[in-house]
Coordinates of C-alpha atoms in Angstrom, one line a residue:
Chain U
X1 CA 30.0 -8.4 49.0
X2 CA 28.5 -9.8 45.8
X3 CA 25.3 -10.7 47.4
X4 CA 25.1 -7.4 48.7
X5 CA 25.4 -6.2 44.6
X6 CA 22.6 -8.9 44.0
X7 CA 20.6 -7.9 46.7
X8 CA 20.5 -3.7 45.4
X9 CA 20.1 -5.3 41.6
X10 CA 16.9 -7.8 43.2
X11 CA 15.2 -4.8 44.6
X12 CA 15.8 -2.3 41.3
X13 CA 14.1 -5.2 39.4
X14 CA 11.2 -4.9 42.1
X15 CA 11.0 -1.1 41.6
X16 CA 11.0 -1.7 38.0
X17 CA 7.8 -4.3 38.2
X18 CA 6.1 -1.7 40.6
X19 CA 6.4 1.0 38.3
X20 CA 4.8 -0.8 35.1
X21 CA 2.7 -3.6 36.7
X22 CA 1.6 -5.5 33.9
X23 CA 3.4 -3.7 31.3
X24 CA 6.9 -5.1 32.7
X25 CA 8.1 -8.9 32.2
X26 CA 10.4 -10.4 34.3
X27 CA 12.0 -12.8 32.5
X28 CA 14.8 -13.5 34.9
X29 CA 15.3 -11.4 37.8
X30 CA 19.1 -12.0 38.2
X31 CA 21.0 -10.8 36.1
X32 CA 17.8 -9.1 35.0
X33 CA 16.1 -9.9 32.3
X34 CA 13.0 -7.8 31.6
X35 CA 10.4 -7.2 28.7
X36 CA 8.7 -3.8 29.1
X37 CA 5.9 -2.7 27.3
X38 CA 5.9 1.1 26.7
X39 CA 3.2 3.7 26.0
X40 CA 3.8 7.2 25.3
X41 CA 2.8 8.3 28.7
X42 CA -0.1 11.2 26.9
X43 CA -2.3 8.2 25.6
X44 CA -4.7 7.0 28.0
X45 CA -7.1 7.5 25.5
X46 CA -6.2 4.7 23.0
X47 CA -7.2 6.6 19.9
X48 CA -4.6 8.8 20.8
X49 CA -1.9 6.5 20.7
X50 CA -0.1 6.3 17.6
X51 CA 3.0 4.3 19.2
X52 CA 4.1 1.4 21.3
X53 CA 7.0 -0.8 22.1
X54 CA 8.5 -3.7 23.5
X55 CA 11.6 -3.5 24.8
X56 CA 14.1 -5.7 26.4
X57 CA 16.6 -4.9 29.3
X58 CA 19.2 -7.3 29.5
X59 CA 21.9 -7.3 32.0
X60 CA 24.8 -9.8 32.4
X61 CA 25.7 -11.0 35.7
X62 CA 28.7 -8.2 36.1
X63 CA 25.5 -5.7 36.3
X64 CA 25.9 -2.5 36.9
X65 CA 29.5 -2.7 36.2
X66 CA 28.6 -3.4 32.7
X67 CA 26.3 -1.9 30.8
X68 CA 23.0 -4.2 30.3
X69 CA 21.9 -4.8 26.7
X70 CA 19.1 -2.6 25.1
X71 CA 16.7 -4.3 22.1
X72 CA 14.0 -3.9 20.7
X73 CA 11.1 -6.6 20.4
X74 CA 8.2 -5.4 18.5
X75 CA 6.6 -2.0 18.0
X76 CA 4.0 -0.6 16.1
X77 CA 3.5 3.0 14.4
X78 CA 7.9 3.3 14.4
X79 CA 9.2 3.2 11.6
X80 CA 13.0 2.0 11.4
X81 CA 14.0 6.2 11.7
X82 CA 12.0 6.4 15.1
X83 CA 12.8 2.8 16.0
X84 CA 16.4 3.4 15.7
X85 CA 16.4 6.8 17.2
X86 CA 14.7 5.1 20.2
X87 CA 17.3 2.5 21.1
X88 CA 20.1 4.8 20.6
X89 CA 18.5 7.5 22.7
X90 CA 18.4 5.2 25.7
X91 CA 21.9 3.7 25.2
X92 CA 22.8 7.1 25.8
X93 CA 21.6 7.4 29.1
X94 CA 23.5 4.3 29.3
X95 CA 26.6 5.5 28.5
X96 CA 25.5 8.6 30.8
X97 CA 24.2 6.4 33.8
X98 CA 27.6 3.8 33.6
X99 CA 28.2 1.8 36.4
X100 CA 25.2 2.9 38.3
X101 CA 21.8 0.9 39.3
X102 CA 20.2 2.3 36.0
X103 CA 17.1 -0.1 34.5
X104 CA 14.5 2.4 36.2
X105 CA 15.9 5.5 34.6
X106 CA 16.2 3.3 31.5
X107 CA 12.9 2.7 31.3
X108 CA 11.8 6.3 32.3
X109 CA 13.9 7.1 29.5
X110 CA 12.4 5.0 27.4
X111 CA 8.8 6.0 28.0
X112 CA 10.1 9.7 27.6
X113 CA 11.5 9.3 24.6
X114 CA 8.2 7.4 22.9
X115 CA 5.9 10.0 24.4
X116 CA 7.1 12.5 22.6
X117 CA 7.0 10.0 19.3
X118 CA 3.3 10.2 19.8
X119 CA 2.0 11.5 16.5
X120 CA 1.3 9.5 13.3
X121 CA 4.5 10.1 11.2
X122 CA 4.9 10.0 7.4
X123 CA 2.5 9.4 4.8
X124 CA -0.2 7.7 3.8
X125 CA 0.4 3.8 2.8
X126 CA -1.9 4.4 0.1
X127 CA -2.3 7.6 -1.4
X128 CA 1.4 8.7 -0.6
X129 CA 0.7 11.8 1.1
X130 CA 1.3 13.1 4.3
X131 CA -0.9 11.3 6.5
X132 CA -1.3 14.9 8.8
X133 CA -2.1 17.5 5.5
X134 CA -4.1 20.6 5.0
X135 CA -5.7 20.9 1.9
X136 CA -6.1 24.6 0.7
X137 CA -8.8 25.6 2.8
X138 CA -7.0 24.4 6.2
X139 CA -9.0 21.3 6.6
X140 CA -6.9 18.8 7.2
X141 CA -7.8 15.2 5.6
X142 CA -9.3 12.7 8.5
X143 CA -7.0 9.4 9.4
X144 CA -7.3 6.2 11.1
X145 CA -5.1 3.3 12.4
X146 CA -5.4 -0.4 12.6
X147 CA -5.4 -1.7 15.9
X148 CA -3.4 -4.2 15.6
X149 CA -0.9 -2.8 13.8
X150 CA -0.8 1.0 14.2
X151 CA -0.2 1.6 10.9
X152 CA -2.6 4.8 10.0
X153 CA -4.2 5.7 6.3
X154 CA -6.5 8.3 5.1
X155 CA -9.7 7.2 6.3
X156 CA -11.3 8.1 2.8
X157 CA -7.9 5.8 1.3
X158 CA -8.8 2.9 3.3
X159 CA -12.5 2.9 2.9
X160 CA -11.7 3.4 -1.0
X161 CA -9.8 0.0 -0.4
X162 CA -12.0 -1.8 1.6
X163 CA -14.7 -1.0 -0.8
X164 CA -12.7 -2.2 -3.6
X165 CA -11.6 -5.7 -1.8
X166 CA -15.8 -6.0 -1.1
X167 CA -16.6 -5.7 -4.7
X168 CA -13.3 -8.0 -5.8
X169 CA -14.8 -10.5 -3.4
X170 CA -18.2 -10.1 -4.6
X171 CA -17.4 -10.7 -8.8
X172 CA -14.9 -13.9 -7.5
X173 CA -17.4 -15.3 -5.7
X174 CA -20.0 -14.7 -9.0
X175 CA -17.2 -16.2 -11.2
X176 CA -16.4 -19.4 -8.7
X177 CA -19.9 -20.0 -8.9
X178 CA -20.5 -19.6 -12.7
X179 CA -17.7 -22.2 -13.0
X180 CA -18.0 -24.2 -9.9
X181 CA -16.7 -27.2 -11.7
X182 CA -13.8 -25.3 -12.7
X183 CA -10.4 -26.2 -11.4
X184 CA -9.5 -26.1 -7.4
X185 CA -6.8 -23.6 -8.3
X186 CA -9.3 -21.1 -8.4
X187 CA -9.8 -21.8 -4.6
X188 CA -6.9 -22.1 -3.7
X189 CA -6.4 -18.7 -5.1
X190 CA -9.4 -16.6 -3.3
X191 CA -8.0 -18.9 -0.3
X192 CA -5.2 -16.4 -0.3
X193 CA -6.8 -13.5 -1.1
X194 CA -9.3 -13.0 1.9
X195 CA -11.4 -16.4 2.2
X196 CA -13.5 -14.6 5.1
X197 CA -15.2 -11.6 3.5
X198 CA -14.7 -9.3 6.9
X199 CA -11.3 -10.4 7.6
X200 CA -8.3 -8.3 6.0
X201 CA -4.9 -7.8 6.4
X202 CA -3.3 -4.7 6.6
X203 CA -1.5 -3.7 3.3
X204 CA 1.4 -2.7 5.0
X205 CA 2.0 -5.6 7.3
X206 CA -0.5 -8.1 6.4
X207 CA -1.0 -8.0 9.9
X208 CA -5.0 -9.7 10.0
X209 CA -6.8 -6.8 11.5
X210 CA -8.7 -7.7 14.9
X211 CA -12.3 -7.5 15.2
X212 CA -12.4 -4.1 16.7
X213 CA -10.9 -2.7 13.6
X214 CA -13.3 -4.3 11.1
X215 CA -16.0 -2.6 13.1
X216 CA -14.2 0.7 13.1
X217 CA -13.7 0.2 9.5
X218 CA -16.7 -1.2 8.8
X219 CA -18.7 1.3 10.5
X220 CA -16.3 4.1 8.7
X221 CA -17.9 2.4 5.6
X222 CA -21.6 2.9 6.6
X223 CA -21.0 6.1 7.8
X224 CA -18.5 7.7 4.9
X225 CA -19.2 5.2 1.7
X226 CA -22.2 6.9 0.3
X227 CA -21.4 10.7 1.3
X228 CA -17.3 9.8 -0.2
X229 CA -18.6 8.2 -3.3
X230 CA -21.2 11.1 -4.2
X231 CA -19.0 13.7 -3.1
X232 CA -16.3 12.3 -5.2
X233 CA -18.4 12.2 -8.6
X234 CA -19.5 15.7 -7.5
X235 CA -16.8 17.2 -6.8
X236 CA -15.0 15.6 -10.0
X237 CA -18.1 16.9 -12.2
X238 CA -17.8 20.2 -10.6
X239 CA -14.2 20.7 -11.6
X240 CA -14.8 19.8 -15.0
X241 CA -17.6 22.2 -15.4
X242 CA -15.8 24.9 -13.2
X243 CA -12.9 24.2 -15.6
X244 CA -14.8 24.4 -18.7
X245 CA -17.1 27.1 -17.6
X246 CA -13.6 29.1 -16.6
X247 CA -12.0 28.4 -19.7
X248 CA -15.7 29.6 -21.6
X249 CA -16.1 32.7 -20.0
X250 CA -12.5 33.3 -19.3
X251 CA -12.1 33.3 -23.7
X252 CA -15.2 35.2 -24.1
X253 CA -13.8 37.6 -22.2
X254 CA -10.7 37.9 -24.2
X255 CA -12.5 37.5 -27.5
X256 CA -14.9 40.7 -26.2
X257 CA -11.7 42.9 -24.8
X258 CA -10.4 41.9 -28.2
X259 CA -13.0 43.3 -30.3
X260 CA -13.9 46.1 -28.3
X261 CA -9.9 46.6 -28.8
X262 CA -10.5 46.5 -32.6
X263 CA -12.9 49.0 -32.5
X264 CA -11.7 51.3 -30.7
X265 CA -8.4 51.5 -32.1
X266 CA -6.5 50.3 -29.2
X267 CA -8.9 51.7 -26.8
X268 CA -11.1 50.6 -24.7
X269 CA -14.4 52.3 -23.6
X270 CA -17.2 51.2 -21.3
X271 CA -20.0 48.7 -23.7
X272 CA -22.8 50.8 -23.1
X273 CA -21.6 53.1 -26.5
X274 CA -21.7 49.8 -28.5
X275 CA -25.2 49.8 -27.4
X276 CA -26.0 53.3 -28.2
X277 CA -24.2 53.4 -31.7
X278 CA -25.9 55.8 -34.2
X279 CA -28.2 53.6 -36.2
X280 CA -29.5 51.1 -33.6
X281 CA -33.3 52.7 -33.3
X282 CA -34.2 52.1 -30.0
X283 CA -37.7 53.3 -28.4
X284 CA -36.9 56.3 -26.4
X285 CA -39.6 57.1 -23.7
X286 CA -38.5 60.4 -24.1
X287 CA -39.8 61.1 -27.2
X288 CA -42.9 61.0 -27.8
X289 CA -44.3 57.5 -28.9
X290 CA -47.0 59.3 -31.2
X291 CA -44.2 60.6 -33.6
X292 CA -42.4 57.7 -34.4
X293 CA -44.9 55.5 -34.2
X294 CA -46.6 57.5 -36.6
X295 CA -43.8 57.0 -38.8
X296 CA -43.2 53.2 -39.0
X297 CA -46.8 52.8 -39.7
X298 CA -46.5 55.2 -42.4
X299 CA -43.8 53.3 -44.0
X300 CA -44.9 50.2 -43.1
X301 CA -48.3 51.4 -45.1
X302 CA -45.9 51.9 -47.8
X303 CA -43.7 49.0 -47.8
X304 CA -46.2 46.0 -46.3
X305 CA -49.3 45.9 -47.3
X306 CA -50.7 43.1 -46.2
X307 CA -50.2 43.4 -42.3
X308 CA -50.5 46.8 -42.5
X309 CA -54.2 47.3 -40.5
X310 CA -52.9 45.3 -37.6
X311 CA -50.0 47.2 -37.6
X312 CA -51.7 50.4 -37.5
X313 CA -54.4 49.9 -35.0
X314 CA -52.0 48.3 -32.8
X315 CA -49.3 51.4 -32.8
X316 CA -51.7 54.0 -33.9
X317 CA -52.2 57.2 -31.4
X318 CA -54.7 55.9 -29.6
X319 CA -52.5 53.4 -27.5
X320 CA -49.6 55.8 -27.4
X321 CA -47.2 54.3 -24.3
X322 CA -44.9 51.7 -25.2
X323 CA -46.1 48.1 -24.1
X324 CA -43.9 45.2 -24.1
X325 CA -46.2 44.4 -27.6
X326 CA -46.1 47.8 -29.8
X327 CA -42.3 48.8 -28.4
X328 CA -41.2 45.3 -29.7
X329 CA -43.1 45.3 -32.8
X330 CA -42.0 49.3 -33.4
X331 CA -38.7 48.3 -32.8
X332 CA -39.2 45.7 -35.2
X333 CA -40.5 47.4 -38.1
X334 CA -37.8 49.8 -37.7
X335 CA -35.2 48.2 -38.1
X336 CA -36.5 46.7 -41.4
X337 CA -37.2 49.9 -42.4
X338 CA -33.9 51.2 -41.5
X339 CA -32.4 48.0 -43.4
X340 CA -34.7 48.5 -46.3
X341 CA -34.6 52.5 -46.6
X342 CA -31.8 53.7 -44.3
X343 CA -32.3 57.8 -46.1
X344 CA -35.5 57.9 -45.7
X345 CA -35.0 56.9 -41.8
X346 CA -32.4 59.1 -41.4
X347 CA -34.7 61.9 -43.1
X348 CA -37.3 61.2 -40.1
X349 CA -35.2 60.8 -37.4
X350 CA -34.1 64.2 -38.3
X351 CA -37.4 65.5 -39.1
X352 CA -38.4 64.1 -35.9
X353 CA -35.7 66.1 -33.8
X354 CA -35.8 69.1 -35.3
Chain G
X1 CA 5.9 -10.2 -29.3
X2 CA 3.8 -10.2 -26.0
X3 CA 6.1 -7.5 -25.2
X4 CA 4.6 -4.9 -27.4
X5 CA 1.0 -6.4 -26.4
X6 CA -1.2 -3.0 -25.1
X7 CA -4.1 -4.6 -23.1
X8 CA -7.1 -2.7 -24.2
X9 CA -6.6 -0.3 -21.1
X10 CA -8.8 2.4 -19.6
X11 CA -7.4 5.8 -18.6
X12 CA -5.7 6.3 -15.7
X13 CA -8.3 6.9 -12.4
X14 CA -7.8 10.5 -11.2
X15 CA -6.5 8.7 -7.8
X16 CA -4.6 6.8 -9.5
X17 CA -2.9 9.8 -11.3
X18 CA -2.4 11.4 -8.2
X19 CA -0.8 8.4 -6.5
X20 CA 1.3 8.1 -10.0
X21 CA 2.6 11.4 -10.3
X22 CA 3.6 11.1 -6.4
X23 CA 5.4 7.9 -7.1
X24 CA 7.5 9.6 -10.0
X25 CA 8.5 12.5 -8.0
X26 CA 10.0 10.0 -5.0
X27 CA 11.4 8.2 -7.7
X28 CA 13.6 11.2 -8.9
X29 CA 14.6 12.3 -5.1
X30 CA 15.2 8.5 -4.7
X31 CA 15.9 5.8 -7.4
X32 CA 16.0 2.7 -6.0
X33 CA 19.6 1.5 -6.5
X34 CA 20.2 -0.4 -9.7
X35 CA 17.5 1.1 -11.6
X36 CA 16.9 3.6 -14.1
X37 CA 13.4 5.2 -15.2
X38 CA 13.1 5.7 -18.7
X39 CA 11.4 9.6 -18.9
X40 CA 8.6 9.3 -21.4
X41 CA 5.6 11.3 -21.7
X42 CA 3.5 8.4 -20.6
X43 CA 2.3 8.2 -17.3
X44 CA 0.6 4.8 -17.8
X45 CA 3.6 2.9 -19.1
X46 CA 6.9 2.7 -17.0
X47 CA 10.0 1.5 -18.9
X48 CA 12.6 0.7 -16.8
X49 CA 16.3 -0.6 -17.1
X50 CA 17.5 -2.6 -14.8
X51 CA 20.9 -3.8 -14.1
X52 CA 22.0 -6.7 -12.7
X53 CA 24.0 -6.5 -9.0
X54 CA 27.5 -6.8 -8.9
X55 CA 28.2 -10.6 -7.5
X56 CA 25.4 -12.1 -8.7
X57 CA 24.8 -14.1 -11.7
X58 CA 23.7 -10.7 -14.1
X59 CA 26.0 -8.7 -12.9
X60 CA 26.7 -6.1 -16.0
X61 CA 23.6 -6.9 -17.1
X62 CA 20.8 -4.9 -18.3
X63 CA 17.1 -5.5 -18.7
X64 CA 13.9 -3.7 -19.3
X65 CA 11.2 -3.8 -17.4
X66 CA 7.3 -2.5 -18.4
X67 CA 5.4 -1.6 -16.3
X68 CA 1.5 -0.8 -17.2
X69 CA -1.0 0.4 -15.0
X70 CA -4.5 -0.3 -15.1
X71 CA -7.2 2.5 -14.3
X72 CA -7.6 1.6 -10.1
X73 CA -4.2 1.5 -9.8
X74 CA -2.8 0.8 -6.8
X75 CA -6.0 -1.2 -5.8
X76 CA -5.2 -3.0 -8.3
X77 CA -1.5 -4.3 -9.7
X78 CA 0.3 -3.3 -12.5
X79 CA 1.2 -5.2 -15.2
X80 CA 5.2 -5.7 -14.8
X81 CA 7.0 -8.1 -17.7
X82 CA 10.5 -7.8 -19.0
X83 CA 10.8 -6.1 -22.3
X84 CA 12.6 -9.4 -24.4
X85 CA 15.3 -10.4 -24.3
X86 CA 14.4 -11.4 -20.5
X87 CA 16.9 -12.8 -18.3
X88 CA 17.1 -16.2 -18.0
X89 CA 15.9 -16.9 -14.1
X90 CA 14.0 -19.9 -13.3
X91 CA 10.9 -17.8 -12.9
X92 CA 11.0 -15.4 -15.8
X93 CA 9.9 -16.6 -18.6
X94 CA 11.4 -15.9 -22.3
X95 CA 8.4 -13.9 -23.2
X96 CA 8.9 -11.8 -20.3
X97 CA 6.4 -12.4 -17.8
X98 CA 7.2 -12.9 -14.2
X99 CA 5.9 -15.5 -11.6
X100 CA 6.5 -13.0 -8.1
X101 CA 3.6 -13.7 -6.0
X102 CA 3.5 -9.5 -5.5
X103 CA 2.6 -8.8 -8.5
X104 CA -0.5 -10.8 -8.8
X105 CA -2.2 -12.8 -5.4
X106 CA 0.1 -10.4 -3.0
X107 CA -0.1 -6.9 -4.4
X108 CA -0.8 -4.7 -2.0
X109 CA -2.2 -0.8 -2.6
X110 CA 1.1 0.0 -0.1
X111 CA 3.5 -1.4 -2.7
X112 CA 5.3 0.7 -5.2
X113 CA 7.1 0.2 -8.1
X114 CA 9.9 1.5 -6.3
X115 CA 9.4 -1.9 -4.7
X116 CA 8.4 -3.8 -6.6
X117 CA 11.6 -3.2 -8.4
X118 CA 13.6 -4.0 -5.4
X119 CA 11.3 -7.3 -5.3
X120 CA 12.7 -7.9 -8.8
X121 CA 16.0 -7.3 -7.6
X122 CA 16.2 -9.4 -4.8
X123 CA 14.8 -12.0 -6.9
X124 CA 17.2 -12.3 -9.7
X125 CA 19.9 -11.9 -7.0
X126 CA 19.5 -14.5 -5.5
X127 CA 19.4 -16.7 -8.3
X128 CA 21.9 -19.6 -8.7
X129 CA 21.3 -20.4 -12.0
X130 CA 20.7 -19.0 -15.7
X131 CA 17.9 -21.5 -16.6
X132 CA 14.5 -21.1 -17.7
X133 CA 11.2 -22.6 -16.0
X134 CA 10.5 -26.0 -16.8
X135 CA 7.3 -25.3 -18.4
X136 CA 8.3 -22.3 -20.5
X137 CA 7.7 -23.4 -23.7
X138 CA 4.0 -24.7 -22.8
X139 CA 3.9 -21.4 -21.1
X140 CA 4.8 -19.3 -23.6
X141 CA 3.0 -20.8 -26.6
X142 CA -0.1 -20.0 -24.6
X143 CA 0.6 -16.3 -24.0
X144 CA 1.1 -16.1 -27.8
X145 CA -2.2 -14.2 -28.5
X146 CA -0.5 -11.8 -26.2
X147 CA -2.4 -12.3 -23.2
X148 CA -1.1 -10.4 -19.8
X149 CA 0.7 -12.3 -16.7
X150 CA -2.3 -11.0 -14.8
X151 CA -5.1 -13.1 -16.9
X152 CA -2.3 -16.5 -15.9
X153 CA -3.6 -18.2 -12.9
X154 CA 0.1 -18.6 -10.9
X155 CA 1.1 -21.2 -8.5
X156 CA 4.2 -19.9 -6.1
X157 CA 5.8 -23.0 -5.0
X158 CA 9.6 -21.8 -4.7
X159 CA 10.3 -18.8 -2.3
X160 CA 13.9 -19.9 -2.2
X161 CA 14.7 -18.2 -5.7

């Protein structure tokens, strides 16, 4: 009867390579052995994969009577919270499947539980926050992953990194060649650090990214570097100038609620009365120009003598409506006079009215 | 003493604030074991006691680290030396500085001082003896115009220590 056991455990092996193709590994078919390969079952599109696995089915020889041995080989974008809750979700189905022909439900399992892992999880290697953030205005800050790793960054963090590596690279290689003659050390050094200038590791893993990534990257670069590094200098000016120019006007304010607090005793009244405060002589349109025109030449006739014939042709009678000129110049002369000879002002003004 | 030595240092980046202030707010959700930040008002300079693990050759030990960072911090590493008296570990030497290959040739922008402390850690750990580096003295009479561990061109030989 044992080679009828064999024989149902030979052809769930065969369902389990028909399933995955080239995603499953036999490694021995009896007692089974098998490497799978998941995906989360959502990403055909490679971009949006964010996970993967190897797993490894291992069943003894007393299989499905005892419970075959789950592991885990390599995976990428799990970290050990999501690797762990991986494995122990499927040895559950194990413990729930015991004693049955089990490895293709296994592996369903598996792929189950992975698919819905698919998201980038955590935060960003570099910066430190979430990877998948909103920033106040609901835009949320674009990512990327490294092929060959999975591990995902702020695209803006990585660039910032990349950039930074170039420009190491760039001053070694100026130094190494101001003292060429200088110790091998030296080499040996930039040796570690990244002797080919488009080859990188990952600064998680170390993992060497593959080509496709230094494309991806280095297109992210061309694309990103110029547009990040002026909007970052912008952006950094503009907050110091909104700051400053918040914390100006934001004072002034104060200081002019403050004053206008003083003067009123405690209350505060619209600024147009500060403007119209008895004594500030304004040129009324109202009145008639002739009148008080009449009068500042008069006094300045009296007080000025030397500019007194311009002053009098130019706001004399016969060009009685205020131009930008005369009103200014008026304005001008009466507030001297006022300064100089505030009764005798006051004495017009209430000649002038009455 | 080297340990008092302030690099002529440029203000912290704006990213690298950012990154700092995060790393100081996951410290105090989640020291790493064995450690203790010192709170100062100085975001740029870390002081950090450490104490030595139970079974191993510092056990009841404590040490200070420092920890400066310069302005692209974490493109680039920060300065970590013990604050003298250093422990005697064949790759500490007695002015403080430390020969880890992560905190010069291997930094990464992923690591933090949450690890590099654990680095630290493991490294003193697993030490099986209380000796100095054989070229301390020449080592340290170098550093005496207070230059940093980062200006010292390091060769990592031993990864069993």
């Amino acid at each position: 009867m044992a080679s009828e056991e064999e024989e149902e455990v030979l052809i769930e092996v065969e369902a389990v390579e028909a399933v995955y193709g080239e995603d499953c590994k036999i490694i021995q078919r009896f007692p089974p052995h098998i490497q799978l390969h998941i995906k989360p079952r959502t990403a055909d599109d490679s971009s949006q994969q964010f996970v993967e696995a190897i797993l490894e089915l291992r069943a003894g020889s007393q299989y499905p009577k005892e419970p075959p041995h789950i592991g885990m080989i390599d995976s990428k974008g799990l970290d050990e919270v999501r690797q762990a809750h991986l494995i122990t979700s499927i040895q559950e189905k194990v413990d729930e499947l015991s004693s049955c022909l089990m490895l293709v439900a296994l592996c369903e399992e598996a792929v189950h539980v992975l698919s819905h892992m698919n998201h980038p999880d955590g935060d960003c290697p570099l910066c430190l926050y979430p990877l998948v953030k909103e920033d106040v205005h609901g835009n949320s800050w674009p990512f990327m992953k490294l092929m060959s790793c999975y591990h995902c960054f702020h695209s803006k963090c990585i660039i910032k990194w990349w950039n930074w590596l170039q420009q190491q690279s760039e001053s070694d290689s100026n130094i190494s060649n101001a003292t060429a003659t200088s110790s091998s050390n030296l080499g040996s050094r930039r040796g570690l650090h990244g002797a080919v200038k488009n080859q990188r590791s990952c600064p998680v893993c170390r993992k060497v990214f593959q080509a496709t990534d230094i494309e991806h990257v280095l297109s992210l670069v061309q694309t990103y570097t110029s547009e990040l590094s002026l909007e970052e200098t912008e952006t950094d000016d503009d907050e110091e100038l909104q700051h400053s120019e918040l914390e100006n006007s934001r004072r002034k304010e104060f200081d002019a609620l403050l004053k206008l607090q003083e003067e009123n005793n405690g209350l505060i009244e619209p600024k147009k009365i500060q403007v119209l405060l008895p004594g500030v002589f304004l040129p009324n349109p109202v009145t008639p120009p002739t009148v008080s025109t009449k009068v500042s030449a008069e006094l300045q006739q009296s007080e000025q003598t030397s500019t007194t014939n311009t002053h009098t042709s130019e706001t004399g009678p016969s060009r009685p409506y205020s131009k930008a000129s005369t009103s200014s110049r008026n304005n001008f002369g009466q507030r001297k006079n006022k300064m100089r000879n505030p009764r005798t002002q006051n004495k017009q003004w209430a000649k002038k009215e009455s | 003493m080297t340990s008092s030595s302030a690099p002529s240092r440029k203000a912290l980046s704006k990213i690298a604030c950012n990154r700092l202030q995060k790393e100081l707010v996951e410290w105090q959700v989640n020291p790493p074991a064995g450690f203790k930040h010192k709170v100062t008002d100085n975001l740029q300079r870390w002081v950090i006691e450490v104490n030595g693990a139970s079974g191993t050759l510092y056990a009841n030990e404590t040490y200070q680290l420092q920890v400066d960072f310069p302005e692209h911090y974490p493109m680039e590493a920060p300065q970590v030396i013990f604050i003298p008296p250093a422990p005697q570990h064949p790759h500490i030497y007695s002015n403080g500085h430390i020969c880890l290959d992560i905190l010069y040739d291997s930094w990464s922008p992923a690591m933090t001082v949450s690890s590099i402390c654990i680095s630290i850690l493991s490294m003193l750990s697993s030490s099986t003896a209380k000796q100095r580096p054989a070229d301390n003295d020449r080592y340290v009479k170098n550093c005496r115009n207070g230059r940093s561990p980062k200006e010292t061109r390091w060769w990592f030989h031993d990864d069993k220590v």
